[in-house]
Amino acid sequence: DAKTTQPPSMDCAEGRAANLPCNHSTISGNEYVYWYRQIHSQGPQYIIHGLKNNETNEMASLIITEDRKSSTLILPHATLRDTAVYYCIVPPPNNAGNMLTFGGGTRLMVKP
Amino acid sequence: DGGITQSPKYLFRKEGQNVTLSCEQNLNHDAMYWYRQDPGQGLRLIYYSQIVNDFQKGDIAEGYSVSREKKESFPLTVTSAQKNPTAFYLCASSMGQFGRTQYFGPGTRLLVL
């Protein structure tokens, strides 16, 4: 697996954009970057994924650097309900089993 | 209403007892997974199944068993051989063999009495 590094915690003011960084400097050319989040005492929730180009959906935007060694998940207008642990994952392309390795993630606290 | 359901939400186990956690999905997904999460930690894969009547061990399969007799169901049994079963158990499913967009259930919290 390509190793990912995320800050352990971040704060964000409600209504402001939350920018969550992830380093994945050992990523290979055909490995995607996935983002999940886990609200306290709930199951993880898929957010978004990408390979090279920036991606956007109804939940968030994903910005991947040109060299693909890092990415940023953007929640454009954070709400209190976005308080959660956010996981950046780079699964190996052809590993059927242990394909999602959830590490420590970033604990995002959205404050009023 | 499509999704994954897990039951019960809380489960208590006595010493030496086997308990079974239920996981059902109506998403028509081929693959299903069981993860364990300890407090403040990430998820660890216990077992996964890519197709009916087939399953594979994950990283921490010792003390657990599974079955996959139906596409929509993937129950997990925590046996008495699992000496530290207290944890949050999460079931997930995905389309296809290498589906990385996994959909998770609400989880079952297992406590030992």
PDB file of C-alpha atoms in Angstrom:
ATOM      1  CA  ASP A   1       0.000   0.000   0.000  1.00  0.00           C
ATOM      2  CA  ALA A   2       1.076   3.543  -0.573  1.00  0.00           C
ATOM      3  CA  LYS A   3       1.476   5.051   2.880  1.00  0.00           C
ATOM      4  CA  THR A   4      -0.607   8.127   3.671  1.00  0.00           C
ATOM      5  CA  THR A   5       0.132  10.829   6.219  1.00  0.00           C
ATOM      6  CA  GLN A   6      -2.552  13.092   7.667  1.00  0.00           C
ATOM      7  CA  PRO A   7      -2.531  15.601  10.511  1.00  0.00           C
ATOM      8  CA  PRO A   8      -4.154  14.044  13.586  1.00  0.00           C
ATOM      9  CA  SER A   9      -6.592  16.881  14.148  1.00  0.00           C
ATOM     10  CA  MET A  10      -7.906  20.135  12.705  1.00  0.00           C
ATOM     11  CA  ASP A  11     -10.438  22.771  13.663  1.00  0.00           C
ATOM     12  CA  CYS A  12     -12.705  24.698  11.322  1.00  0.00           C
ATOM     13  CA  ALA A  13     -15.273  27.440  11.894  1.00  0.00           C
ATOM     14  CA  GLU A  14     -18.826  26.646  10.870  1.00  0.00           C
ATOM     15  CA  GLY A  15     -19.610  27.991   7.400  1.00  0.00           C
ATOM     16  CA  ARG A  16     -15.974  28.197   6.393  1.00  0.00           C
ATOM     17  CA  ALA A  17     -14.150  25.849   4.058  1.00  0.00           C
ATOM     18  CA  ALA A  18     -12.376  22.889   5.639  1.00  0.00           C
ATOM     19  CA  ASN A  19      -9.202  21.872   3.819  1.00  0.00           C
ATOM     20  CA  LEU A  20      -7.882  18.486   4.859  1.00  0.00           C
ATOM     21  CA  PRO A  21      -4.423  17.556   3.545  1.00  0.00           C
ATOM     22  CA  CYS A  22      -2.995  14.126   2.834  1.00  0.00           C
ATOM     23  CA  ASN A  23       0.511  13.152   1.783  1.00  0.00           C
ATOM     24  CA  HIS A  24       0.990  10.001  -0.299  1.00  0.00           C
ATOM     25  CA  SER A  25       4.461  10.438  -1.728  1.00  0.00           C
ATOM     26  CA  THR A  26       4.925   6.737  -2.616  1.00  0.00           C
ATOM     27  CA  ILE A  27       1.755   6.528  -4.703  1.00  0.00           C
ATOM     28  CA  SER A  28       2.129   4.692  -7.995  1.00  0.00           C
ATOM     29  CA  GLY A  29       0.656   5.683 -11.334  1.00  0.00           C
ATOM     30  CA  ASN A  30      -2.467   3.547 -11.214  1.00  0.00           C
ATOM     31  CA  GLU A  31      -3.401   3.978  -7.561  1.00  0.00           C
ATOM     32  CA  TYR A  32      -6.457   6.033  -6.683  1.00  0.00           C
ATOM     33  CA  VAL A  33      -6.886   8.282  -3.681  1.00  0.00           C
ATOM     34  CA  TYR A  34     -10.032   7.591  -1.649  1.00  0.00           C
ATOM     35  CA  TRP A  35     -11.570   9.649   1.131  1.00  0.00           C
ATOM     36  CA  TYR A  36     -13.947   8.345   3.765  1.00  0.00           C
ATOM     37  CA  ARG A  37     -15.214   9.868   6.970  1.00  0.00           C
ATOM     38  CA  GLN A  38     -16.521   8.408  10.200  1.00  0.00           C
ATOM     39  CA  ILE A  39     -18.864  10.288  12.459  1.00  0.00           C
ATOM     40  CA  HIS A  40     -18.651   9.214  16.069  1.00  0.00           C
ATOM     41  CA  SER A  41     -20.104   5.734  16.732  1.00  0.00           C
ATOM     42  CA  GLN A  42     -21.224   5.317  13.116  1.00  0.00           C
ATOM     43  CA  GLY A  43     -19.893   3.340  10.185  1.00  0.00           C
ATOM     44  CA  PRO A  44     -17.513   5.057   7.757  1.00  0.00           C
ATOM     45  CA  GLN A  45     -19.024   6.914   4.822  1.00  0.00           C
ATOM     46  CA  TYR A  46     -17.520   7.127   1.348  1.00  0.00           C
ATOM     47  CA  ILE A  47     -16.899  10.735   0.256  1.00  0.00           C
ATOM     48  CA  ILE A  48     -14.962  10.888  -2.998  1.00  0.00           C
ATOM     49  CA  HIS A  49     -12.068   9.394  -4.935  1.00  0.00           C
ATOM     50  CA  GLY A  50      -9.739  10.434  -7.754  1.00  0.00           C
ATOM     51  CA  LEU A  51      -6.728   9.437  -9.830  1.00  0.00           C
ATOM     52  CA  LYS A  52      -5.221  12.519 -11.459  1.00  0.00           C
ATOM     53  CA  ASN A  53      -7.851  15.122 -12.119  1.00  0.00           C
ATOM     54  CA  ASN A  54      -9.645  17.166  -9.519  1.00  0.00           C
ATOM     55  CA  GLU A  55     -13.023  15.764  -8.595  1.00  0.00           C
ATOM     56  CA  THR A  56     -16.175  17.307  -7.152  1.00  0.00           C
ATOM     57  CA  ASN A  57     -19.436  15.845  -5.937  1.00  0.00           C
ATOM     58  CA  GLU A  58     -22.260  16.933  -3.695  1.00  0.00           C
ATOM     59  CA  MET A  59     -20.225  16.305  -0.566  1.00  0.00           C
ATOM     60  CA  ALA A  60     -16.755  17.628  -1.313  1.00  0.00           C
ATOM     61  CA  SER A  61     -13.983  18.471  -3.747  1.00  0.00           C
ATOM     62  CA  LEU A  62     -10.728  16.587  -4.132  1.00  0.00           C
ATOM     63  CA  ILE A  63      -7.640  18.406  -5.329  1.00  0.00           C
ATOM     64  CA  ILE A  64      -4.691  16.203  -6.344  1.00  0.00           C
ATOM     65  CA  THR A  65      -1.308  17.789  -7.019  1.00  0.00           C
ATOM     66  CA  GLU A  66       0.230  17.354 -10.436  1.00  0.00           C
ATOM     67  CA  ASP A  67       2.906  14.998  -9.120  1.00  0.00           C
ATOM     68  CA  ARG A  68       0.150  13.090  -7.249  1.00  0.00           C
ATOM     69  CA  LYS A  69       2.188  13.045  -4.052  1.00  0.00           C
ATOM     70  CA  SER A  70      -0.434  14.863  -2.051  1.00  0.00           C
ATOM     71  CA  SER A  71      -4.104  15.745  -2.104  1.00  0.00           C
ATOM     72  CA  THR A  72      -6.563  17.980  -0.297  1.00  0.00           C
ATOM     73  CA  LEU A  73     -10.165  17.253   0.552  1.00  0.00           C
ATOM     74  CA  ILE A  74     -12.258  20.411   0.610  1.00  0.00           C
ATOM     75  CA  LEU A  75     -15.591  20.765   2.391  1.00  0.00           C
ATOM     76  CA  PRO A  76     -16.679  24.136   0.978  1.00  0.00           C
ATOM     77  CA  HIS A  77     -19.051  25.194   3.758  1.00  0.00           C
ATOM     78  CA  ALA A  78     -18.449  23.096   6.844  1.00  0.00           C
ATOM     79  CA  THR A  79     -21.348  22.455   9.203  1.00  0.00           C
ATOM     80  CA  LEU A  80     -21.389  21.042  12.716  1.00  0.00           C
ATOM     81  CA  ARG A  81     -22.499  17.725  11.226  1.00  0.00           C
ATOM     82  CA  ASP A  82     -19.202  17.493   9.350  1.00  0.00           C
ATOM     83  CA  THR A  83     -17.381  16.899  12.632  1.00  0.00           C
ATOM     84  CA  ALA A  84     -15.830  13.478  12.072  1.00  0.00           C
ATOM     85  CA  VAL A  85     -12.610  11.555  11.472  1.00  0.00           C
ATOM     86  CA  TYR A  86     -11.557  11.820   7.829  1.00  0.00           C
ATOM     87  CA  TYR A  87      -9.522   9.027   6.280  1.00  0.00           C
ATOM     88  CA  CYS A  88      -7.323   9.345   3.201  1.00  0.00           C
ATOM     89  CA  ILE A  89      -6.696   5.912   1.688  1.00  0.00           C
ATOM     90  CA  VAL A  90      -4.612   4.742  -1.255  1.00  0.00           C
ATOM     91  CA  PRO A  91      -5.490   1.085  -1.841  1.00  0.00           C
ATOM     92  CA  PRO A  92      -3.295  -1.143  -4.014  1.00  0.00           C
ATOM     93  CA  PRO A  93      -4.921  -1.584  -7.423  1.00  0.00           C
ATOM     94  CA  ASN A  94      -5.303  -5.350  -7.530  1.00  0.00           C
ATOM     95  CA  ASN A  95      -5.564  -6.401  -3.900  1.00  0.00           C
ATOM     96  CA  ALA A  96      -9.006  -7.879  -3.510  1.00  0.00           C
ATOM     97  CA  GLY A  97      -8.881  -8.396   0.206  1.00  0.00           C
ATOM     98  CA  ASN A  98      -7.160  -5.842   2.334  1.00  0.00           C
ATOM     99  CA  MET A  99      -7.963  -3.075  -0.054  1.00  0.00           C
ATOM    100  CA  LEU A 100      -9.022  -0.385   2.387  1.00  0.00           C
ATOM    101  CA  THR A 101      -6.562   0.256   5.186  1.00  0.00           C
ATOM    102  CA  PHE A 102      -7.992   2.770   7.613  1.00  0.00           C
ATOM    103  CA  GLY A 103      -5.222   4.455   9.563  1.00  0.00           C
ATOM    104  CA  GLY A 104      -5.548   7.211  12.138  1.00  0.00           C
ATOM    105  CA  GLY A 105      -7.138   9.834   9.896  1.00  0.00           C
ATOM    106  CA  THR A 106      -7.716  13.502  10.729  1.00  0.00           C
ATOM    107  CA  ARG A 107     -10.185  14.387  13.444  1.00  0.00           C
ATOM    108  CA  LEU A 108     -12.021  17.473  12.157  1.00  0.00           C
ATOM    109  CA  MET A 109     -13.825  19.573  14.717  1.00  0.00           C
ATOM    110  CA  VAL A 110     -16.243  22.121  13.263  1.00  0.00           C
ATOM    111  CA  LYS A 111     -16.920  24.863  15.786  1.00  0.00           C
ATOM    112  CA  PRO A 112     -19.827  27.339  15.935  1.00  0.00           C
TER     113      PRO A 112
ATOM    114  CA  ASP B   1     -34.666   1.878   0.805  1.00  0.00           C
ATOM    115  CA  GLY B   2     -31.289   0.307  -0.095  1.00  0.00           C
ATOM    116  CA  GLY B   3     -28.510  -0.161   2.379  1.00  0.00           C
ATOM    117  CA  ILE B   4     -26.742  -2.329   4.909  1.00  0.00           C
ATOM    118  CA  THR B   5     -28.246  -3.301   8.208  1.00  0.00           C
ATOM    119  CA  GLN B   6     -26.467  -4.740  11.213  1.00  0.00           C
ATOM    120  CA  SER B   7     -28.029  -6.211  14.307  1.00  0.00           C
ATOM    121  CA  PRO B   8     -28.047  -5.960  17.168  1.00  0.00           C
ATOM    122  CA  LYS B   9     -26.704  -2.489  17.900  1.00  0.00           C
ATOM    123  CA  TYR B  10     -25.296  -3.674  21.231  1.00  0.00           C
ATOM    124  CA  LEU B  11     -24.388  -7.249  22.153  1.00  0.00           C
ATOM    125  CA  PHE B  12     -23.159  -8.705  25.401  1.00  0.00           C
ATOM    126  CA  ARG B  13     -21.095 -11.859  25.559  1.00  0.00           C
ATOM    127  CA  LYS B  14     -20.393 -14.043  28.536  1.00  0.00           C
ATOM    128  CA  GLU B  15     -17.102 -15.832  28.972  1.00  0.00           C
ATOM    129  CA  GLY B  16     -16.846 -18.954  26.804  1.00  0.00           C
ATOM    130  CA  GLN B  17     -19.877 -18.029  24.715  1.00  0.00           C
ATOM    131  CA  ASN B  18     -20.098 -17.778  20.943  1.00  0.00           C
ATOM    132  CA  VAL B  19     -22.116 -14.871  19.559  1.00  0.00           C
ATOM    133  CA  THR B  20     -23.233 -14.110  16.014  1.00  0.00           C
ATOM    134  CA  LEU B  21     -23.474 -10.645  14.497  1.00  0.00           C
ATOM    135  CA  SER B  22     -25.877 -10.151  11.631  1.00  0.00           C
ATOM    136  CA  CYS B  23     -25.162  -8.221   8.423  1.00  0.00           C
ATOM    137  CA  GLU B  24     -27.670  -7.888   5.590  1.00  0.00           C
ATOM    138  CA  GLN B  25     -27.491  -5.810   2.398  1.00  0.00           C
ATOM    139  CA  ASN B  26     -30.063  -5.181  -0.325  1.00  0.00           C
ATOM    140  CA  LEU B  27     -27.682  -3.340  -2.658  1.00  0.00           C
ATOM    141  CA  ASN B  28     -27.082  -6.435  -4.804  1.00  0.00           C
ATOM    142  CA  HIS B  29     -23.369  -6.126  -4.030  1.00  0.00           C
ATOM    143  CA  ASP B  30     -21.091  -9.072  -4.685  1.00  0.00           C
ATOM    144  CA  ALA B  31     -18.473  -8.387  -2.014  1.00  0.00           C
ATOM    145  CA  MET B  32     -18.936  -8.085   1.733  1.00  0.00           C
ATOM    146  CA  TYR B  33     -16.499  -7.370   4.540  1.00  0.00           C
ATOM    147  CA  TRP B  34     -16.178  -7.445   8.314  1.00  0.00           C
ATOM    148  CA  TYR B  35     -13.979  -4.961  10.159  1.00  0.00           C
ATOM    149  CA  ARG B  36     -13.130  -4.514  13.799  1.00  0.00           C
ATOM    150  CA  GLN B  37     -12.492  -1.110  15.370  1.00  0.00           C
ATOM    151  CA  ASP B  38     -10.990  -0.611  18.822  1.00  0.00           C
ATOM    152  CA  PRO B  39     -11.383   2.719  20.657  1.00  0.00           C
ATOM    153  CA  GLY B  40      -9.411   5.518  19.017  1.00  0.00           C
ATOM    154  CA  GLN B  41      -8.080   3.196  16.337  1.00  0.00           C
ATOM    155  CA  GLY B  42      -8.625   2.640  12.639  1.00  0.00           C
ATOM    156  CA  LEU B  43     -10.445  -0.339  11.108  1.00  0.00           C
ATOM    157  CA  ARG B  44      -8.907  -3.784  10.762  1.00  0.00           C
ATOM    158  CA  LEU B  45     -10.176  -6.378   8.307  1.00  0.00           C
ATOM    159  CA  ILE B  46     -11.427  -9.648   9.802  1.00  0.00           C
ATOM    160  CA  TYR B  47     -12.916 -11.519   6.827  1.00  0.00           C
ATOM    161  CA  TYR B  48     -14.146 -10.716   3.373  1.00  0.00           C
ATOM    162  CA  SER B  49     -16.237 -12.480   0.763  1.00  0.00           C
ATOM    163  CA  GLN B  50     -16.173 -11.720  -2.941  1.00  0.00           C
ATOM    164  CA  ILE B  51     -18.886 -14.182  -3.941  1.00  0.00           C
ATOM    165  CA  VAL B  52     -21.464 -16.499  -2.414  1.00  0.00           C
ATOM    166  CA  ASN B  53     -20.015 -19.612  -0.761  1.00  0.00           C
ATOM    167  CA  ASP B  54     -16.508 -18.154  -0.721  1.00  0.00           C
ATOM    168  CA  PHE B  55     -14.668 -16.070   1.860  1.00  0.00           C
ATOM    169  CA  GLN B  56     -11.103 -15.169   2.773  1.00  0.00           C
ATOM    170  CA  LYS B  57      -9.300 -14.294   5.986  1.00  0.00           C
ATOM    171  CA  GLY B  58      -8.256 -10.738   6.606  1.00  0.00           C
ATOM    172  CA  ASP B  59      -5.582  -9.483   8.967  1.00  0.00           C
ATOM    173  CA  ILE B  60      -7.168 -10.573  12.247  1.00  0.00           C
ATOM    174  CA  ALA B  61      -9.317 -13.646  11.498  1.00  0.00           C
ATOM    175  CA  GLU B  62      -8.273 -15.718  14.534  1.00  0.00           C
ATOM    176  CA  GLY B  63     -11.203 -16.331  16.865  1.00  0.00           C
ATOM    177  CA  TYR B  64     -13.805 -15.409  14.246  1.00  0.00           C
ATOM    178  CA  SER B  65     -15.792 -17.357  11.667  1.00  0.00           C
ATOM    179  CA  VAL B  66     -18.120 -16.359   8.834  1.00  0.00           C
ATOM    180  CA  SER B  67     -20.461 -17.863   6.266  1.00  0.00           C
ATOM    181  CA  ARG B  68     -21.806 -16.594   2.957  1.00  0.00           C
ATOM    182  CA  GLU B  69     -24.728 -18.794   1.974  1.00  0.00           C
ATOM    183  CA  LYS B  70     -26.706 -15.948   0.424  1.00  0.00           C
ATOM    184  CA  LYS B  71     -25.567 -12.919  -1.521  1.00  0.00           C
ATOM    185  CA  GLU B  72     -27.308 -10.520   0.814  1.00  0.00           C
ATOM    186  CA  SER B  73     -26.110 -11.998   4.112  1.00  0.00           C
ATOM    187  CA  PHE B  74     -22.675 -12.290   5.748  1.00  0.00           C
ATOM    188  CA  PRO B  75     -22.942 -13.189   9.458  1.00  0.00           C
ATOM    189  CA  LEU B  76     -19.902 -13.048  11.728  1.00  0.00           C
ATOM    190  CA  THR B  77     -19.486 -15.394  14.691  1.00  0.00           C
ATOM    191  CA  VAL B  78     -17.207 -14.316  17.505  1.00  0.00           C
ATOM    192  CA  THR B  79     -16.061 -17.546  19.096  1.00  0.00           C
ATOM    193  CA  SER B  80     -14.810 -18.219  22.600  1.00  0.00           C
ATOM    194  CA  ALA B  81     -11.308 -18.435  21.106  1.00  0.00           C
ATOM    195  CA  GLN B  82     -11.346 -14.660  20.625  1.00  0.00           C
ATOM    196  CA  LYS B  83      -9.915 -13.579  23.951  1.00  0.00           C
ATOM    197  CA  ASN B  84     -10.444  -9.848  23.555  1.00  0.00           C
ATOM    198  CA  PRO B  85     -13.713  -9.445  21.655  1.00  0.00           C
ATOM    199  CA  THR B  86     -14.802  -6.093  23.066  1.00  0.00           C
ATOM    200  CA  ALA B  87     -14.880  -3.769  20.042  1.00  0.00           C
ATOM    201  CA  PHE B  88     -17.035  -2.020  17.461  1.00  0.00           C
ATOM    202  CA  TYR B  89     -17.773  -4.351  14.535  1.00  0.00           C
ATOM    203  CA  LEU B  90     -18.516  -2.928  11.105  1.00  0.00           C
ATOM    204  CA  CYS B  91     -19.875  -4.698   8.058  1.00  0.00           C
ATOM    205  CA  ALA B  92     -19.467  -3.304   4.551  1.00  0.00           C
ATOM    206  CA  SER B  93     -20.280  -4.236   0.978  1.00  0.00           C
ATOM    207  CA  SER B  94     -19.101  -3.214  -2.460  1.00  0.00           C
ATOM    208  CA  MET B  95     -19.873  -3.949  -6.075  1.00  0.00           C
ATOM    209  CA  GLY B  96     -17.562  -6.316  -7.851  1.00  0.00           C
ATOM    210  CA  GLN B  97     -14.389  -8.049  -6.857  1.00  0.00           C
ATOM    211  CA  PHE B  98     -12.205  -4.971  -6.443  1.00  0.00           C
ATOM    212  CA  GLY B  99     -14.796  -2.459  -5.427  1.00  0.00           C
ATOM    213  CA  ARG B 100     -13.196   0.119  -3.205  1.00  0.00           C
ATOM    214  CA  THR B 101     -16.287   2.221  -2.750  1.00  0.00           C
ATOM    215  CA  GLN B 102     -17.522   0.384   0.275  1.00  0.00           C
ATOM    216  CA  TYR B 103     -20.823   1.036   1.983  1.00  0.00           C
ATOM    217  CA  PHE B 104     -20.863   0.473   5.706  1.00  0.00           C
ATOM    218  CA  GLY B 105     -23.542  -0.567   8.131  1.00  0.00           C
ATOM    219  CA  PRO B 106     -24.195   1.230  11.429  1.00  0.00           C
ATOM    220  CA  GLY B 107     -22.062  -1.211  13.422  1.00  0.00           C
ATOM    221  CA  THR B 108     -22.497  -3.540  16.387  1.00  0.00           C
ATOM    222  CA  ARG B 109     -20.805  -2.814  19.697  1.00  0.00           C
ATOM    223  CA  LEU B 110     -19.802  -6.031  21.460  1.00  0.00           C
ATOM    224  CA  LEU B 111     -19.130  -6.014  25.172  1.00  0.00           C
ATOM    225  CA  VAL B 112     -17.896  -8.850  27.361  1.00  0.00           C
ATOM    226  CA  LEU B 113     -19.593  -9.382  30.710  1.00  0.00           C
TER     227      LEU B 113
END
